[in-house]
Tab-separated table of C-alpha atoms in Angstrom:
chain	number	residue	atom	x	y	z
A	13	MET	CA	78.326	-15.430	19.514
A	14	THR	CA	77.266	-12.419	21.412
A	15	ASP	CA	76.878	-10.218	18.335
A	16	ASN	CA	74.743	-12.915	16.665
A	17	SER	CA	72.523	-13.268	19.450
A	18	ASP	CA	72.080	-9.629	19.923
A	19	SER	CA	71.377	-9.396	16.171
A	20	THR	CA	68.726	-12.183	16.369
A	21	ILE	CA	66.993	-10.577	19.382
A	22	SER	CA	67.073	-7.253	17.714
A	23	GLY	CA	65.441	-8.732	14.426
A	24	PHE	CA	62.785	-10.462	16.469
A	25	ASN	CA	61.950	-7.237	18.262
A	26	ARG	CA	61.500	-5.270	14.843
A	27	ARG	CA	59.268	-8.025	13.643
A	28	SER	CA	57.154	-8.065	16.848
A	29	PHE	CA	56.870	-4.180	16.691
A	30	ILE	CA	55.740	-4.184	13.117
A	31	ALA	CA	53.164	-6.946	13.654
A	32	GLY	CA	51.945	-5.294	16.797
A	33	ALA	CA	51.483	-1.927	15.114
A	34	ALA	CA	49.696	-3.387	12.119
A	35	GLY	CA	47.375	-5.188	14.447
A	36	THR	CA	46.654	-2.031	16.500
A	37	ALA	CA	45.829	-0.184	13.233
A	38	VAL	CA	43.513	-2.878	11.908
A	39	SER	CA	41.741	-3.762	15.221
A	40	PRO	CA	39.630	-0.604	15.537
A	41	LEU	CA	38.359	-1.015	12.042
A	42	VAL	CA	37.407	-4.549	12.721
A	43	ALA	CA	35.790	-3.674	15.919
A	44	LYS	CA	33.699	-1.046	14.225
A	45	ALA	CA	32.625	-3.329	11.464
A	46	ALA	CA	31.676	-5.916	14.028
A	47	ALA	CA	29.668	-3.648	16.262
A	48	PRO	CA	25.953	-4.545	16.293
A	49	VAL	CA	23.472	-1.933	14.956
A	50	THR	CA	20.996	-1.013	17.709
A	51	SER	CA	17.872	0.973	17.559
A	52	THR	CA	16.122	2.686	20.373
A	53	LEU	CA	12.695	2.238	18.681
A	54	PRO	CA	10.695	-0.852	19.785
A	55	ALA	CA	10.359	-3.634	17.092
A	56	GLN	CA	6.778	-3.632	15.671
A	57	ASP	CA	5.142	-6.916	15.044
A	58	PRO	CA	4.639	-7.069	11.308
A	59	SER	CA	1.528	-9.313	11.749
A	60	LEU	CA	-0.325	-6.412	13.615
A	61	PRO	CA	-2.623	-4.208	11.483
A	62	VAL	CA	-1.801	-0.626	10.658
A	63	ASN	CA	-3.678	2.589	10.012
A	64	VAL	CA	-3.787	3.993	6.509
A	65	THR	CA	-5.724	6.880	4.990
A	66	LEU	CA	-6.512	6.724	1.313
A	67	ASP	CA	-7.944	9.387	-0.904
A	68	VAL	CA	-10.464	7.387	-3.142
A	69	ASN	CA	-12.738	9.232	-5.564
A	70	GLY	CA	-12.259	12.441	-3.667
A	71	GLU	CA	-13.244	10.836	-0.290
A	72	THR	CA	-11.143	10.108	2.685
A	73	LYS	CA	-10.966	6.392	3.643
A	74	SER	CA	-9.499	5.707	7.070
A	75	LEU	CA	-8.675	1.973	7.133
A	76	ARG	CA	-6.964	-0.454	9.529
A	77	ILE	CA	-5.306	-3.198	7.448
A	78	ASP	CA	-2.536	-5.686	7.298
A	79	ALA	CA	0.663	-3.873	6.031
A	80	ARG	CA	0.649	-6.304	3.110
A	81	THR	CA	-2.641	-5.438	1.849
A	82	THR	CA	-2.944	-4.361	-1.853
A	83	VAL	CA	-4.764	-1.307	-3.016
A	84	LEU	CA	-7.253	-3.782	-4.680
A	85	ASP	CA	-8.004	-5.667	-1.512
A	86	ALA	CA	-8.237	-2.432	0.387
A	87	LEU	CA	-10.814	-1.205	-2.056
A	88	ARG	CA	-12.869	-4.381	-2.155
A	89	GLU	CA	-12.568	-5.902	1.237
A	90	HIS	CA	-12.138	-2.651	3.444
A	91	ALA	CA	-13.738	0.388	1.463
A	92	GLY	CA	-16.611	-1.560	0.076
A	93	LEU	CA	-15.772	-0.528	-3.480
A	94	THR	CA	-16.111	-3.712	-5.451
A	95	GLY	CA	-16.144	-2.087	-9.060
A	96	SER	CA	-12.284	-2.962	-9.463
A	97	LYS	CA	-12.219	-6.659	-10.314
A	98	LYS	CA	-9.746	-9.304	-9.223
A	99	GLY	CA	-8.931	-11.375	-12.105
A	100	CYS	CA	-5.496	-13.064	-12.296
A	101	ASP	CA	-4.168	-11.380	-9.173
A	102	HIS	CA	-0.856	-11.402	-10.753
A	103	GLY	CA	-0.881	-8.040	-12.777
A	104	GLN	CA	-1.482	-9.817	-16.129
A	105	CYS	CA	-5.034	-9.242	-17.113
A	106	GLY	CA	-5.721	-5.526	-16.184
A	107	ALA	CA	-9.151	-6.160	-14.586
A	108	CYS	CA	-7.929	-4.367	-11.276
A	109	THR	CA	-6.642	-1.213	-13.139
A	110	VAL	CA	-7.389	2.007	-11.296
A	111	LEU	CA	-5.861	5.518	-11.736
A	112	ILE	CA	-3.470	6.746	-9.076
A	113	ASP	CA	-2.575	10.416	-9.547
A	114	GLY	CA	-3.944	10.130	-13.079
A	115	ARG	CA	-1.853	7.172	-14.048
A	116	ARG	CA	-2.816	3.612	-14.762
A	117	VAL	CA	-1.882	1.247	-11.865
A	118	LEU	CA	-2.469	-2.442	-11.457
A	119	SER	CA	-4.042	-2.278	-7.943
A	120	CYS	CA	-3.366	-5.963	-7.325
A	121	LEU	CA	0.370	-5.387	-7.382
A	122	THR	CA	0.318	-2.060	-5.356
A	123	LEU	CA	0.467	-1.823	-1.633
A	124	ALA	CA	-2.186	0.231	-0.110
A	125	LEU	CA	0.509	1.924	2.097
A	126	ALA	CA	2.251	3.028	-1.066
A	127	ALA	CA	-0.821	4.822	-2.148
A	128	GLU	CA	-1.186	6.835	1.067
A	129	GLY	CA	-1.269	10.608	0.263
A	130	ARG	CA	-2.120	10.114	-3.440
A	131	HIS	CA	-5.470	10.330	-5.364
A	132	ILE	CA	-6.994	7.036	-6.238
A	133	LEU	CA	-9.770	7.022	-8.993
A	134	THR	CA	-11.877	3.907	-9.428
A	135	ILE	CA	-14.728	3.026	-11.735
A	136	GLU	CA	-17.086	4.193	-9.046
A	137	GLY	CA	-15.649	7.828	-9.272
A	138	LEU	CA	-15.973	8.278	-13.045
A	139	ALA	CA	-19.671	9.413	-13.387
A	140	LYS	CA	-20.846	12.736	-12.115
A	141	GLY	CA	-24.210	11.789	-10.361
A	142	ASN	CA	-26.376	10.256	-13.083
A	143	GLU	CA	-24.211	11.478	-15.819
A	144	LEU	CA	-21.937	8.832	-17.190
A	145	HIS	CA	-18.320	9.529	-18.121
A	146	PRO	CA	-17.976	9.698	-21.988
A	147	MET	CA	-15.939	6.460	-21.883
A	148	GLN	CA	-18.664	4.784	-19.879
A	149	GLN	CA	-21.282	5.858	-22.310
A	150	ALA	CA	-19.127	4.780	-25.395
A	151	PHE	CA	-18.707	1.319	-23.948
A	152	ILE	CA	-22.542	1.099	-23.840
A	153	ASP	CA	-23.080	2.575	-27.247
A	154	GLN	CA	-20.452	0.397	-28.940
A	155	ASP	CA	-21.501	-2.774	-26.973
A	156	ALA	CA	-17.837	-3.056	-25.900
A	157	PHE	CA	-18.403	-5.687	-23.301
A	158	GLN	CA	-20.097	-9.087	-22.959
A	159	CYS	CA	-19.779	-10.773	-19.542
A	160	GLY	CA	-18.587	-7.307	-18.271
A	161	TYR	CA	-15.968	-8.591	-15.701
A	162	CYS	CA	-13.078	-6.861	-17.363
A	163	THR	CA	-14.995	-3.760	-18.189
A	164	PRO	CA	-14.134	-1.591	-15.218
A	165	GLY	CA	-10.346	-2.137	-15.756
A	166	GLN	CA	-10.831	-1.621	-19.574
A	167	ILE	CA	-12.553	1.702	-18.993
A	168	MET	CA	-10.116	3.024	-16.538
A	169	SER	CA	-7.137	2.081	-18.775
A	170	ALA	CA	-9.081	3.583	-21.773
A	171	VAL	CA	-9.524	6.894	-19.914
A	172	ALA	CA	-5.824	7.037	-19.364
A	173	CYS	CA	-5.174	5.977	-22.870
A	174	VAL	CA	-7.030	8.937	-24.247
A	175	LYS	CA	-5.524	11.254	-21.669
A	176	GLU	CA	-2.015	10.130	-22.628
A	177	GLY	CA	-2.657	10.890	-26.246
A	178	HIS	CA	-2.502	7.413	-27.469
A	179	ALA	CA	-6.030	7.207	-29.181
A	180	GLY	CA	-4.984	8.624	-32.443
A	181	SER	CA	-5.401	5.450	-34.476
A	182	ASP	CA	-6.657	2.010	-34.099
A	183	ASP	CA	-3.112	0.624	-33.978
A	184	ASP	CA	-2.194	2.851	-31.096
A	185	ILE	CA	-5.384	1.962	-29.276
A	186	ARG	CA	-4.639	-1.624	-29.607
A	187	GLU	CA	-1.098	-1.116	-28.528
A	188	TYR	CA	-1.824	0.866	-25.466
A	189	MET	CA	-4.762	-1.014	-24.399
A	190	SER	CA	-2.888	-4.358	-24.793
A	191	GLY	CA	-2.280	-4.842	-21.109
A	192	ASN	CA	-6.130	-5.439	-20.605
A	193	ILE	CA	-7.425	-8.632	-21.534
A	194	CYS	CA	-10.944	-9.317	-22.698
A	195	ARG	CA	-11.689	-13.086	-22.501
A	196	CYS	CA	-14.938	-12.427	-24.592
A	197	ALA	CA	-12.814	-10.932	-27.285
A	198	ALA	CA	-14.826	-7.824	-27.645
A	199	TYR	CA	-11.699	-5.955	-28.806
A	200	PRO	CA	-13.061	-4.400	-32.089
A	201	ASN	CA	-15.901	-2.873	-29.943
A	202	ILE	CA	-13.409	-1.729	-27.278
A	203	VAL	CA	-11.352	0.207	-29.938
A	204	ALA	CA	-14.532	1.774	-31.314
A	205	ALA	CA	-15.563	2.849	-27.819
A	206	VAL	CA	-12.134	4.483	-27.175
A	207	LYS	CA	-12.290	6.286	-30.502
A	208	GLN	CA	-15.807	7.501	-29.682
A	209	ALA	CA	-14.843	8.708	-26.153
A	210	ALA	CA	-11.645	10.412	-27.487
A	211	SER	CA	-13.694	12.275	-30.111
A	212	ALA	CA	-16.217	13.414	-27.558
A	213	THR	CA	-13.591	14.415	-25.121
A	214	SER	CA	-11.779	16.502	-27.826
A	215	SER	CA	-15.104	18.135	-28.756
A	216	ASP	CA	-15.746	19.050	-25.166
A	217	GLN	CA	-12.301	20.559	-24.748
A	218	GLN	CA	-12.823	22.680	-27.891
A	219	LYS	CA	-16.197	24.020	-26.716
A	220	GLY	CA	-14.542	24.846	-23.271
């Protein structure tokens, strides 16, 4: 009887020891995982306006805006540049197209805060004084607009299309301008304008 009792007690102690050791090994990990993440920085109210500095057409625009403000709304509502148009406001029509660091961007889908420190070029910044940009002149020459609402976005996209080297054929122009919708359906004239501006740009580069 004594031997059996000793054996039972001894077995119980071993199990207790193993369980206790396992619990001790695991508990620090659980404690670390459950520890709350704290920050010494005070929480900022997301509804409060923030300061942002934008480089637009070579000029510095210091604005105080809602953090959720898009580039399009910053330009139109805060900087007074209404050339870029709000069409669908969902990035589907291209009327809001601007160039950021030389690349086409849908300004209705781009946060103004994300554009800070980058160069924004809008339709207002294309002309040099009274001298129109070749693309602007081509749109006039080829009657590439009717109501004119989509024209600023079409021109900005067309400038990038030529710069990207996608104006070599009518098919290329149609493909790489397909993100810009013209509800007046002036597409043949737009293609002709892009071809004219591409030719003029190439001639200017050869002369230079």
